[in-house]
JSON list of C-alpha atoms in Angstrom, two decimals:
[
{"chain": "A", "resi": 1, "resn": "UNK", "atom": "CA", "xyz": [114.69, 108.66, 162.22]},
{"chain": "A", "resi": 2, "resn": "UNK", "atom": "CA", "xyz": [114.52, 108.29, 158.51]},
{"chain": "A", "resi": 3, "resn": "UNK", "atom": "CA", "xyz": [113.20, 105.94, 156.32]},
{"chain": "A", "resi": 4, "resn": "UNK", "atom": "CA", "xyz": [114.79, 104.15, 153.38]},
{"chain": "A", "resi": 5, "resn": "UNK", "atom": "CA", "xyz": [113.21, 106.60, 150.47]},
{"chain": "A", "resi": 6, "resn": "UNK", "atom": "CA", "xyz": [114.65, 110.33, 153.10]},
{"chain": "A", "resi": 7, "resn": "UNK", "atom": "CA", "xyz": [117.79, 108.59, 153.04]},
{"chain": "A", "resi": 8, "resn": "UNK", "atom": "CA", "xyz": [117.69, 107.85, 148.71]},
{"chain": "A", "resi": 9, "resn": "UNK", "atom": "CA", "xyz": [116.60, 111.22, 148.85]},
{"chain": "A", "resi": 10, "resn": "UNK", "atom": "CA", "xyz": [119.39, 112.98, 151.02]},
{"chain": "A", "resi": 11, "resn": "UNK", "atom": "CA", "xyz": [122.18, 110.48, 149.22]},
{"chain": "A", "resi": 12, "resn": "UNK", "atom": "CA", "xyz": [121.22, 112.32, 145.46]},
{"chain": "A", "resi": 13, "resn": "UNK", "atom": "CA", "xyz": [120.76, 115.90, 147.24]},
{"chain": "A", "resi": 14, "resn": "UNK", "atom": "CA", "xyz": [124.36, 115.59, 148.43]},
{"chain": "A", "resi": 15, "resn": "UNK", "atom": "CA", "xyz": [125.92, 113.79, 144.84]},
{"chain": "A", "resi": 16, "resn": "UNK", "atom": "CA", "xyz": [123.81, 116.78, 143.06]},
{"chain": "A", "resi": 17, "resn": "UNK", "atom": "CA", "xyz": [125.38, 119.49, 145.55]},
{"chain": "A", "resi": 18, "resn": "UNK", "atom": "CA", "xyz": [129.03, 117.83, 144.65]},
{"chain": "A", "resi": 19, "resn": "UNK", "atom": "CA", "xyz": [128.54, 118.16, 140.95]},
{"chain": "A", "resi": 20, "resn": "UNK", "atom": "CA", "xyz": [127.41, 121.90, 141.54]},
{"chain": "A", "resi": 21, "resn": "UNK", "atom": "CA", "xyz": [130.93, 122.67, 144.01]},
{"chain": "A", "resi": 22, "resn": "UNK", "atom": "CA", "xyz": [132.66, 120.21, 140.87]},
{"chain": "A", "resi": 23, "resn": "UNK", "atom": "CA", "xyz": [131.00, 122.59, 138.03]},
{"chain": "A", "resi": 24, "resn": "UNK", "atom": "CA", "xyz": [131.69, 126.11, 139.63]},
{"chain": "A", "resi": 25, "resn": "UNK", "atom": "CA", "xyz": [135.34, 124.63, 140.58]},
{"chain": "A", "resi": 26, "resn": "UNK", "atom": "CA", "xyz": [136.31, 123.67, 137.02]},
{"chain": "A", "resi": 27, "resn": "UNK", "atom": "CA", "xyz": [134.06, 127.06, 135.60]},
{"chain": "A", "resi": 28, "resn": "UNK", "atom": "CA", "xyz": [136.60, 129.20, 138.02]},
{"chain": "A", "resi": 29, "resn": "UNK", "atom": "CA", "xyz": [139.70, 127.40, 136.33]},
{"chain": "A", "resi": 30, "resn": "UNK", "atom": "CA", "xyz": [138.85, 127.63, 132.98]},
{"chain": "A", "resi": 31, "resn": "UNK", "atom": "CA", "xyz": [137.81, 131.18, 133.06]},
{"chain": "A", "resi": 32, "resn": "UNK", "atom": "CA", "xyz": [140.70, 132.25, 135.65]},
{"chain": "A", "resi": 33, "resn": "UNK", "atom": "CA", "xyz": [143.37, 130.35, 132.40]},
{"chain": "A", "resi": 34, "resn": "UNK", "atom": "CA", "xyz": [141.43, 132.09, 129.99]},
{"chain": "A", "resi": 35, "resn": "UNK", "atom": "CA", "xyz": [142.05, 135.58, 131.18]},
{"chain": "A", "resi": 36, "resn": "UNK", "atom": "CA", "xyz": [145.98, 134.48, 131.51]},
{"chain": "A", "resi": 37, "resn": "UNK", "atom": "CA", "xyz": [145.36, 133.46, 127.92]},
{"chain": "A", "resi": 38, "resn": "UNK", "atom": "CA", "xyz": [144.09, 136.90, 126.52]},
{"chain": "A", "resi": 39, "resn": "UNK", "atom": "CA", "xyz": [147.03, 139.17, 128.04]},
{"chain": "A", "resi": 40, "resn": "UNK", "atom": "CA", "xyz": [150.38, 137.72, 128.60]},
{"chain": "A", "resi": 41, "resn": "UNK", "atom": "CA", "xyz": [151.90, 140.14, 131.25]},
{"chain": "A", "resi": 42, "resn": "UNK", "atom": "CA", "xyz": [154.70, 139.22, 133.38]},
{"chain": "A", "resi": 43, "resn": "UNK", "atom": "CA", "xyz": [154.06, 140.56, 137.15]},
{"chain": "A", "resi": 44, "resn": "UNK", "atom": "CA", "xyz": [157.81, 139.76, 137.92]},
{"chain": "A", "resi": 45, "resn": "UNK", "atom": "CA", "xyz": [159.39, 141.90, 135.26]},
{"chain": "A", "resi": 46, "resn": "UNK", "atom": "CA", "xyz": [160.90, 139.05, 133.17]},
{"chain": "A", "resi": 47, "resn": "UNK", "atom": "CA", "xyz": [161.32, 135.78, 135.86]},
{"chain": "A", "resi": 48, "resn": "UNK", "atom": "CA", "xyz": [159.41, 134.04, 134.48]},
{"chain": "A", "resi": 49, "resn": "UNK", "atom": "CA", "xyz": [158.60, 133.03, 130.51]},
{"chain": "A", "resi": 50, "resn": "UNK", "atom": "CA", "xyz": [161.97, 132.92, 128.45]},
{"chain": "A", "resi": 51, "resn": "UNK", "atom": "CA", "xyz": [163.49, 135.78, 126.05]},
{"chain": "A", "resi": 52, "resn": "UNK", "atom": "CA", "xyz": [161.90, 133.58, 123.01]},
{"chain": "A", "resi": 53, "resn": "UNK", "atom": "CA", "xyz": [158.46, 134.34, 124.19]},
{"chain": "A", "resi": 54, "resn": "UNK", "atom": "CA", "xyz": [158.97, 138.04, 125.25]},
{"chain": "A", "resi": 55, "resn": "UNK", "atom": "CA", "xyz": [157.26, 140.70, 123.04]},
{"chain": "A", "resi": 56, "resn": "UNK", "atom": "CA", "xyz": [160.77, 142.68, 122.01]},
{"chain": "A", "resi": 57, "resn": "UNK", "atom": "CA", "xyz": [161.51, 145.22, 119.63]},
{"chain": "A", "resi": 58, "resn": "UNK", "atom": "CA", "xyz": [164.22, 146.18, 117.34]},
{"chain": "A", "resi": 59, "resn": "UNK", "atom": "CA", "xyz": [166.18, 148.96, 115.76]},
{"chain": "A", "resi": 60, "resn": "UNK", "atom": "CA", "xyz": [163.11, 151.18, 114.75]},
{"chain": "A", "resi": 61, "resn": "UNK", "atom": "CA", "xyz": [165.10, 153.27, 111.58]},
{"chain": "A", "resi": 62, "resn": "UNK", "atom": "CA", "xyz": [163.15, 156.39, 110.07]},
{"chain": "A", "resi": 63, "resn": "UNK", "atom": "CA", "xyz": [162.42, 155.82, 107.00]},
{"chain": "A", "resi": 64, "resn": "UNK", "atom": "CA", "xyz": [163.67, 159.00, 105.57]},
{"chain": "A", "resi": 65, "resn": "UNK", "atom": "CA", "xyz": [166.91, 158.56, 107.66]},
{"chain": "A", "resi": 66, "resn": "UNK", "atom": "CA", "xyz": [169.23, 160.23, 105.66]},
{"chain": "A", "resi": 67, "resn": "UNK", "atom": "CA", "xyz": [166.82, 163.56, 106.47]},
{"chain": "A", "resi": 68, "resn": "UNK", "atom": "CA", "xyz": [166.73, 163.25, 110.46]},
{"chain": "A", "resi": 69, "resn": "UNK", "atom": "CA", "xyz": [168.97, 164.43, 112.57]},
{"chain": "A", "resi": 70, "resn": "UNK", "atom": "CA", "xyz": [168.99, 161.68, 115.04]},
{"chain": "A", "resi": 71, "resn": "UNK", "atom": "CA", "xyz": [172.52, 160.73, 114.09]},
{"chain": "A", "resi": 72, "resn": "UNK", "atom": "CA", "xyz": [172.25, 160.74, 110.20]},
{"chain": "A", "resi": 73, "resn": "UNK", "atom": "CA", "xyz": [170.93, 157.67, 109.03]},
{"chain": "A", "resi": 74, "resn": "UNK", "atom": "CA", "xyz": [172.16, 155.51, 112.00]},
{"chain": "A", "resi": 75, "resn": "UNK", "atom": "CA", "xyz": [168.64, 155.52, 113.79]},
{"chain": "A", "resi": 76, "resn": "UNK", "atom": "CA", "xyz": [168.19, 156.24, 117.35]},
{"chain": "A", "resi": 77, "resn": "UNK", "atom": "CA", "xyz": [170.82, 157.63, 119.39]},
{"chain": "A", "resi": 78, "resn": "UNK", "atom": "CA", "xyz": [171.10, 155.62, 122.88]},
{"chain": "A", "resi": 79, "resn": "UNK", "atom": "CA", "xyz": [168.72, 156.83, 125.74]},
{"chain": "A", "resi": 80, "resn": "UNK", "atom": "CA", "xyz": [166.20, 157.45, 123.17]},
{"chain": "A", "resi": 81, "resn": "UNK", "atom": "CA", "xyz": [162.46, 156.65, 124.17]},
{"chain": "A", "resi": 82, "resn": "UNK", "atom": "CA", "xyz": [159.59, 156.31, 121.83]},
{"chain": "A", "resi": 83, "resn": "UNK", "atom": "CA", "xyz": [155.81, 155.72, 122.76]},
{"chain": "A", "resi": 84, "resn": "UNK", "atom": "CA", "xyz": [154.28, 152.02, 121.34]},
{"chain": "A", "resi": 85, "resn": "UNK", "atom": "CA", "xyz": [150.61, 151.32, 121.36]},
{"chain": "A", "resi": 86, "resn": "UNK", "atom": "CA", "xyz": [150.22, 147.78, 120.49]},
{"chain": "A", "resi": 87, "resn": "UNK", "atom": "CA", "xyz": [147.18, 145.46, 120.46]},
{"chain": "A", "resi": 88, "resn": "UNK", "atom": "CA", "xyz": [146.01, 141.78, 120.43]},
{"chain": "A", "resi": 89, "resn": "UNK", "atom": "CA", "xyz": [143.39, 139.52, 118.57]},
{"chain": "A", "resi": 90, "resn": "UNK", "atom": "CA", "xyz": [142.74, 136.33, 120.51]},
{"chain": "A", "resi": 91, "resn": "UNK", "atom": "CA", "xyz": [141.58, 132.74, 118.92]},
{"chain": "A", "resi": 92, "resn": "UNK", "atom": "CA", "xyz": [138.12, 133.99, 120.17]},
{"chain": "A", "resi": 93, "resn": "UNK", "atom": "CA", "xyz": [138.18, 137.22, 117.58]},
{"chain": "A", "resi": 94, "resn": "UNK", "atom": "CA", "xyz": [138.56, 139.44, 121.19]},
{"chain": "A", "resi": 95, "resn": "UNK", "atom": "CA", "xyz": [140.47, 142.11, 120.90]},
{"chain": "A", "resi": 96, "resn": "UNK", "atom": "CA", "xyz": [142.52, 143.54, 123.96]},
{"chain": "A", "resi": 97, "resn": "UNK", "atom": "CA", "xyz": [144.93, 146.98, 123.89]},
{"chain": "A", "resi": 98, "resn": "UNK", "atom": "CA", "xyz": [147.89, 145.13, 125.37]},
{"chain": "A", "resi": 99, "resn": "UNK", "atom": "CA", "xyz": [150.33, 148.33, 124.95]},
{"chain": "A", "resi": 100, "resn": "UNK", "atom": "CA", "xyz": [148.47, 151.89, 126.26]},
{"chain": "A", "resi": 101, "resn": "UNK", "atom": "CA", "xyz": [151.20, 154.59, 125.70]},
{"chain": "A", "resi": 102, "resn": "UNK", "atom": "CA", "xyz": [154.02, 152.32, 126.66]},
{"chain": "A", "resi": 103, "resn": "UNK", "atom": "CA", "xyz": [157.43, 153.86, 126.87]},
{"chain": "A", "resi": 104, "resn": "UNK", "atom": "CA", "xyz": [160.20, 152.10, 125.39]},
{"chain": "A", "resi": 105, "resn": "UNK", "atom": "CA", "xyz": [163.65, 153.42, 125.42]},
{"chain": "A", "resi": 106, "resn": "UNK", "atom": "CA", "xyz": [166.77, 152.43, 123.34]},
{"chain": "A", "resi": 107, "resn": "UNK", "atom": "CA", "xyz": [168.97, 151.44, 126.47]},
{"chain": "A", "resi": 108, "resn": "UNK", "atom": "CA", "xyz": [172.08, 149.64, 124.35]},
{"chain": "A", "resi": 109, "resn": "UNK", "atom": "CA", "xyz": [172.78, 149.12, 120.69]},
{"chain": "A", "resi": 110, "resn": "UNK", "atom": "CA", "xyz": [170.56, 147.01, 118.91]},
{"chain": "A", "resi": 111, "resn": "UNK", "atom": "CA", "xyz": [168.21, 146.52, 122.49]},
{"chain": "A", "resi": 112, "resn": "UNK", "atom": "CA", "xyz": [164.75, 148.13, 123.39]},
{"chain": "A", "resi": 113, "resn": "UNK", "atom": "CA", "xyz": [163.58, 148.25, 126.96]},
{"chain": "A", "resi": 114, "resn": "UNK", "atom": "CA", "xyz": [159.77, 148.47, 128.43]},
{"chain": "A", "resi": 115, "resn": "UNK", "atom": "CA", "xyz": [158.51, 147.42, 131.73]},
{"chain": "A", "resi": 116, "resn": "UNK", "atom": "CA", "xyz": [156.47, 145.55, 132.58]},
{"chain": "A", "resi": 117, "resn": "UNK", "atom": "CA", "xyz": [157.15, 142.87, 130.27]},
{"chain": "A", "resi": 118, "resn": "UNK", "atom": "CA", "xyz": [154.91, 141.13, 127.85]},
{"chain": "A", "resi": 119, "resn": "UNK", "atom": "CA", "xyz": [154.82, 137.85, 126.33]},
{"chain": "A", "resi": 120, "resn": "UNK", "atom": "CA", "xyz": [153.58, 136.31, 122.62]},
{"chain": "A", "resi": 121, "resn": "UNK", "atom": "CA", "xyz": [150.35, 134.28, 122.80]},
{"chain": "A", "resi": 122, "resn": "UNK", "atom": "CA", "xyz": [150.64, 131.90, 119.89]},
{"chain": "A", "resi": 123, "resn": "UNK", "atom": "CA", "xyz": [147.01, 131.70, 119.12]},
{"chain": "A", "resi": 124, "resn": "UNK", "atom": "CA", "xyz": [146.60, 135.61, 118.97]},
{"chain": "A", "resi": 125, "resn": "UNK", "atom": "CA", "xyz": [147.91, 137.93, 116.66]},
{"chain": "A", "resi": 126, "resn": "UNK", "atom": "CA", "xyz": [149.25, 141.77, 117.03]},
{"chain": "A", "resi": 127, "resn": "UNK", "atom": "CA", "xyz": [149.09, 144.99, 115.61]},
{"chain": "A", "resi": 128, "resn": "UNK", "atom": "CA", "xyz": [151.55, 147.91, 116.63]},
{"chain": "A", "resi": 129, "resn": "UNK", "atom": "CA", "xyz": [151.72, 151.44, 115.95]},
{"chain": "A", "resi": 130, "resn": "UNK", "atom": "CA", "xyz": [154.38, 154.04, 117.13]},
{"chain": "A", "resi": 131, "resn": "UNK", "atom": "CA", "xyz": [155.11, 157.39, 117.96]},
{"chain": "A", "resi": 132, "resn": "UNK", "atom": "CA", "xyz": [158.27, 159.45, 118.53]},
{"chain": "A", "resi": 133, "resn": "UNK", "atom": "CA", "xyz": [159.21, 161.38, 120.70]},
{"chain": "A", "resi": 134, "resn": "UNK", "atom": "CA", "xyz": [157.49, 159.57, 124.01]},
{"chain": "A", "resi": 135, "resn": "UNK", "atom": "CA", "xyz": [158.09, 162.61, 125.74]},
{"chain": "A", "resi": 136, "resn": "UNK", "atom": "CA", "xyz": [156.04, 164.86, 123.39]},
{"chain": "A", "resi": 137, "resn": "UNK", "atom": "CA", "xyz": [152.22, 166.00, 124.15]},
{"chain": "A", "resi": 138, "resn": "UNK", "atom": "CA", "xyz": [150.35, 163.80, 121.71]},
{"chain": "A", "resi": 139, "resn": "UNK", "atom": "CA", "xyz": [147.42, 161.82, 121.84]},
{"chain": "A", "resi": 140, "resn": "UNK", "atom": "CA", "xyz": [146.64, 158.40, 120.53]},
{"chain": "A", "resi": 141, "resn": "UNK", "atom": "CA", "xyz": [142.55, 157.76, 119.10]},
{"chain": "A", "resi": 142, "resn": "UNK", "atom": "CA", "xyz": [141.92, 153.79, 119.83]},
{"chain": "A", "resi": 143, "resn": "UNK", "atom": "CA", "xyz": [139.23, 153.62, 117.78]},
{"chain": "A", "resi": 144, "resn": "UNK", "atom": "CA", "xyz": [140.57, 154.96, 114.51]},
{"chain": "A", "resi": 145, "resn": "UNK", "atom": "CA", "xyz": [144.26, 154.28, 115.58]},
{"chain": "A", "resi": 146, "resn": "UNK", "atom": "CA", "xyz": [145.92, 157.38, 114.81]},
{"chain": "A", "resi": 147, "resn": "UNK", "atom": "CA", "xyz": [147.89, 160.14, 116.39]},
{"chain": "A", "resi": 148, "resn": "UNK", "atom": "CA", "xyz": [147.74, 163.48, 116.58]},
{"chain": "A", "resi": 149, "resn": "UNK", "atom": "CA", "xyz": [149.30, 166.42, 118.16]},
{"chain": "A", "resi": 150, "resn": "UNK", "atom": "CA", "xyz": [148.38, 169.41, 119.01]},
{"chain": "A", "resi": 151, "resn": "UNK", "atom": "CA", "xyz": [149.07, 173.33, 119.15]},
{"chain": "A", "resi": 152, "resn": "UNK", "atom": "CA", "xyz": [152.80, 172.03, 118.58]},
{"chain": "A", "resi": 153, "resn": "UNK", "atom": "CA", "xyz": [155.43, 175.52, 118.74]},
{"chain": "A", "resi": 154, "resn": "UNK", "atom": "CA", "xyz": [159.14, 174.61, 117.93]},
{"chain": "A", "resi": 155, "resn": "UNK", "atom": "CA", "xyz": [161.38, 175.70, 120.39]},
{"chain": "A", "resi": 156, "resn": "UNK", "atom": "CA", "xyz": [163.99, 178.62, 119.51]},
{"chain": "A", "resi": 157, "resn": "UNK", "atom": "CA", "xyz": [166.56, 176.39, 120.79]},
{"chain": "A", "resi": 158, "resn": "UNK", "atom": "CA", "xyz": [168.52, 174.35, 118.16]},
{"chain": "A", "resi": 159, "resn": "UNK", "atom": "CA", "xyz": [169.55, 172.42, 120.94]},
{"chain": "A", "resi": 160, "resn": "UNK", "atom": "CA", "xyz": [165.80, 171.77, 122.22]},
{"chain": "A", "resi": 161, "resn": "UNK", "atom": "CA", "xyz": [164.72, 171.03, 118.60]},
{"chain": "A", "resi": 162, "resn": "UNK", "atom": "CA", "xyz": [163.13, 167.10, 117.86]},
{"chain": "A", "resi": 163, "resn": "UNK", "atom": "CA", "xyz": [162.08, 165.54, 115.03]},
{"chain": "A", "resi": 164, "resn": "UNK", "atom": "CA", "xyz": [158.55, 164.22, 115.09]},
{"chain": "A", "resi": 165, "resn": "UNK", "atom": "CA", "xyz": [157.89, 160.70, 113.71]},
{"chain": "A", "resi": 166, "resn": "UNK", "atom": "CA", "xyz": [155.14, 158.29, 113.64]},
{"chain": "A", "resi": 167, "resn": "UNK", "atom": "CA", "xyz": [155.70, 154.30, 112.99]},
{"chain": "A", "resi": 168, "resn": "UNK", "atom": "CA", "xyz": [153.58, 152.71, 110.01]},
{"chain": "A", "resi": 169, "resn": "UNK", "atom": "CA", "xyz": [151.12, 149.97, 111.29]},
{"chain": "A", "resi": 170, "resn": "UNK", "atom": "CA", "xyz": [153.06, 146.97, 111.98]},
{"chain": "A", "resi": 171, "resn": "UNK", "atom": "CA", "xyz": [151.55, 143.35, 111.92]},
{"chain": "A", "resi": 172, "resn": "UNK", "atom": "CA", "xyz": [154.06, 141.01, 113.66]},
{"chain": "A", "resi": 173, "resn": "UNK", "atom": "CA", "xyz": [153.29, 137.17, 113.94]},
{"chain": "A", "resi": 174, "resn": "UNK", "atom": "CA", "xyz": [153.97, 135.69, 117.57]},
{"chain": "A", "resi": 175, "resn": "UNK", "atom": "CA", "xyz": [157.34, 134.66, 118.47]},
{"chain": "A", "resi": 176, "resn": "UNK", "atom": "CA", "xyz": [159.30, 137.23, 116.32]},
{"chain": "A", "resi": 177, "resn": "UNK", "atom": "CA", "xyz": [160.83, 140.36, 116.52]},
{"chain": "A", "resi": 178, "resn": "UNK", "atom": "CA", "xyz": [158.57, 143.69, 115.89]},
{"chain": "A", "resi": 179, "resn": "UNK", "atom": "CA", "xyz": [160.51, 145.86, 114.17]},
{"chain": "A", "resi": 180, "resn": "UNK", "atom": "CA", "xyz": [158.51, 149.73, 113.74]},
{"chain": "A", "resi": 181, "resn": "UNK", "atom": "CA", "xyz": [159.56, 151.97, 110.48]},
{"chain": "A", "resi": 182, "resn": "UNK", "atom": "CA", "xyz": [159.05, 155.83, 110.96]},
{"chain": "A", "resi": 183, "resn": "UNK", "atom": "CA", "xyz": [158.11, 158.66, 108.89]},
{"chain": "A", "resi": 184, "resn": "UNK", "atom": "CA", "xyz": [158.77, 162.02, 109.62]},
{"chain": "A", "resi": 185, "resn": "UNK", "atom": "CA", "xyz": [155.63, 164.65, 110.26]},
{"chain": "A", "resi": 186, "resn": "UNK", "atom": "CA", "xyz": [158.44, 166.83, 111.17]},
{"chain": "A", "resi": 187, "resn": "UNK", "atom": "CA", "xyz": [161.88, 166.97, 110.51]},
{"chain": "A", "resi": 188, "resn": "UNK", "atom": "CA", "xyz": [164.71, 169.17, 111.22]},
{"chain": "A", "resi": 189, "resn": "UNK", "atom": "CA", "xyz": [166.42, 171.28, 108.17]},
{"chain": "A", "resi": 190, "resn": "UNK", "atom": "CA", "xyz": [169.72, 172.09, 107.62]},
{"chain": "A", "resi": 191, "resn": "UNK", "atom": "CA", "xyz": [171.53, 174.54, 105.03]},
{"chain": "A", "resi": 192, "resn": "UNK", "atom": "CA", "xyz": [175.09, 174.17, 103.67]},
{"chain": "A", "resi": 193, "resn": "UNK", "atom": "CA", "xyz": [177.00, 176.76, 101.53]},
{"chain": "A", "resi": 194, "resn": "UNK", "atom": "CA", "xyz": [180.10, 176.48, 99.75]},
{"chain": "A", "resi": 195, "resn": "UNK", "atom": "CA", "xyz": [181.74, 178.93, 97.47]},
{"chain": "A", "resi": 196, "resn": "UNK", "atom": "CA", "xyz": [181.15, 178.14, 93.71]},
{"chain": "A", "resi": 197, "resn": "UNK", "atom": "CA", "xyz": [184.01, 176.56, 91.91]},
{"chain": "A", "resi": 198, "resn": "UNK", "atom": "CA", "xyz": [184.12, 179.39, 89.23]},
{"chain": "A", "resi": 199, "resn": "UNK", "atom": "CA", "xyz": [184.76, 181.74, 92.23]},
{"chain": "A", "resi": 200, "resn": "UNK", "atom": "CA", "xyz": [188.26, 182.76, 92.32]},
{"chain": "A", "resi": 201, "resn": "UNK", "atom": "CA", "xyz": [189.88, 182.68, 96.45]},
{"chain": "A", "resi": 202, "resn": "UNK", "atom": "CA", "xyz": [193.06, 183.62, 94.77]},
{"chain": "A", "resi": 203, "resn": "UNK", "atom": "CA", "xyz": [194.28, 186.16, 97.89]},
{"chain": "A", "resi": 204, "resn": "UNK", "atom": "CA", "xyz": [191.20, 185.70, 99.71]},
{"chain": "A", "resi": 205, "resn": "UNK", "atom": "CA", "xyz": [191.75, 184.86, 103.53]},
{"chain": "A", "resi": 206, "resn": "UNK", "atom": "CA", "xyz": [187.72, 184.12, 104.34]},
{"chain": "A", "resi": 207, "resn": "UNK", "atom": "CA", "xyz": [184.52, 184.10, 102.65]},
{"chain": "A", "resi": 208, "resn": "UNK", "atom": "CA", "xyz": [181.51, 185.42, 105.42]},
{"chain": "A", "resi": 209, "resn": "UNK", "atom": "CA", "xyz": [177.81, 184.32, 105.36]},
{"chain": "A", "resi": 210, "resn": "UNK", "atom": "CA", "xyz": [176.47, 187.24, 106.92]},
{"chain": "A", "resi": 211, "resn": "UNK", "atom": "CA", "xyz": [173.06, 187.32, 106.08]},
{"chain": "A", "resi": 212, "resn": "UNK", "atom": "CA", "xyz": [170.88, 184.64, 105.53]},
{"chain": "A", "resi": 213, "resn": "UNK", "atom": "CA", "xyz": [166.34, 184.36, 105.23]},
{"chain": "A", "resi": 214, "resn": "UNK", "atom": "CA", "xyz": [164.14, 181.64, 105.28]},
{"chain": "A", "resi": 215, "resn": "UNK", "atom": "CA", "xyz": [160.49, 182.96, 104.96]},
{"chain": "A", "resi": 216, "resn": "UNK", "atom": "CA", "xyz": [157.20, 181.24, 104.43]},
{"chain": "A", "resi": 217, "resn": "UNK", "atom": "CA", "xyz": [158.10, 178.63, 106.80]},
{"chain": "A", "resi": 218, "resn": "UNK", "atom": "CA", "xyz": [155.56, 178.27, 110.09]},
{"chain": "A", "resi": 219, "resn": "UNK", "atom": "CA", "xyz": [157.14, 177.38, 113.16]},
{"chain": "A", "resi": 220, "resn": "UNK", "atom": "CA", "xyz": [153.91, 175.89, 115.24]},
{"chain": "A", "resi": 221, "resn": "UNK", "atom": "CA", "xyz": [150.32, 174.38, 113.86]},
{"chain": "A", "resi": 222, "resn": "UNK", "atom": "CA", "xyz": [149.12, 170.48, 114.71]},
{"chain": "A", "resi": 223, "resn": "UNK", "atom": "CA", "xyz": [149.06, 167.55, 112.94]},
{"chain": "A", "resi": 224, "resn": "UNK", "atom": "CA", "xyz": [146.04, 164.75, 112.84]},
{"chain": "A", "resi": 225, "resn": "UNK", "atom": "CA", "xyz": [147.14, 161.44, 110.99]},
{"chain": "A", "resi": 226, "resn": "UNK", "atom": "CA", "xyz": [144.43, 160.02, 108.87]},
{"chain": "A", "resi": 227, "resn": "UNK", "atom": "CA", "xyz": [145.98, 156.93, 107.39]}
]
């Protein structure tokens, strides 16, 4: 049996130990909706969250287009995948790498595809860098946020030949569309000739390039952005 003051003293014990399962209960919620908070991924690959609030890109044009020869100045052909490192600054100044070498292909005119997807958190704001072509050795330094690539050799192939191009850094408010602008640290050149207009082809069937040098140009070496 207890008397009066064991019982006062069990009663508190108890309201004390339901403040304590009340406290860790509402600590567990607040941190589990802060982590949703910092990095808006969708596990379901787009059922849930609408298009408004999905992190999508558009028609990334080289900036030197008229000098690539992806399609001559009409941007990426279709099927066309380039690599996106993106990051985020929560309302807490943390900052998270929300895209890690992220593929993201050109899969119909005017569309970009990635998986999973990712959604805008209106309190943060994002950064996003680029680098083409995805499938390319390359490497990406977080810290300094730049690319490089190494011990590059251009294939003999025309055919197997790519133009290399890296996205300038690209601040993008939530909520709108991120659209990436390339340079070239390689591009592809090609050489016309045409007969000069003070050249007579009075009774000539065919004029015959038959010989042609390019010399001093190296076909392999690495690049290292630094800005």
């Amino acid at each position: 049996w207890k008397d009066e003051k064991d019982v006062e003293i069990d009663i508190t014990q108890e309201k004390n130990m339901k403040k304590t399962i009340l406290s860790g209960m509402a600590a567990t919620i607040m941190l589990a909706a802060c982590q949703q908070n910092e990095v808006l991924v969708d596990p379901n690959g787009g059922s849930t969250g609408s298009n408004s609030e999905a992190i999508s890109f558009g028609l990334p044009l080289p900036d030197n287009g008229s000098r690539t020869a992806l399609s001559q100045a009409t941007g990426f052909p279709l099927g066309s995948v380039i690599t996106v490192d993106g990051f985020q600054t929560n309302d807490k100044q943390q900052v998270f790498q929300l895209f890690t070498d992220q593929a993201v292909e050109h899969s119909a005119a005017g569309t970009w595809t990635y998986s999973p997807v990712r959604y805008w958190d209106i309190k943060s704001t994002y950064v996003f860098y680029a680098f083409y072509p995805h499938s390319m050795a390359h490497t990406f330094d977080t810290d300094n946020r730049t690319y490089a690539v190494t011990s590059y050799t251009v294939p003999d192939s025309k055919d197997s030949q790519e133009d290399i191009m890296i996205a300038q850094e690209n601040h993008t408010l939530p909520l709108n569309l991120v659209t990436l602008n390339f340079n070239h640290i390689l591009s592809q050149v090609n050489f016309y000739f045409k007969a000069s207009s003070n050249f007579s082809l009075n009774q000539v069937e065919k004029v015959e390039l038959t010989h042609f040098d390019v010399t001093g140009i190296r076909n392999e070496g690495s690049y290292a952005q630094t800005g």
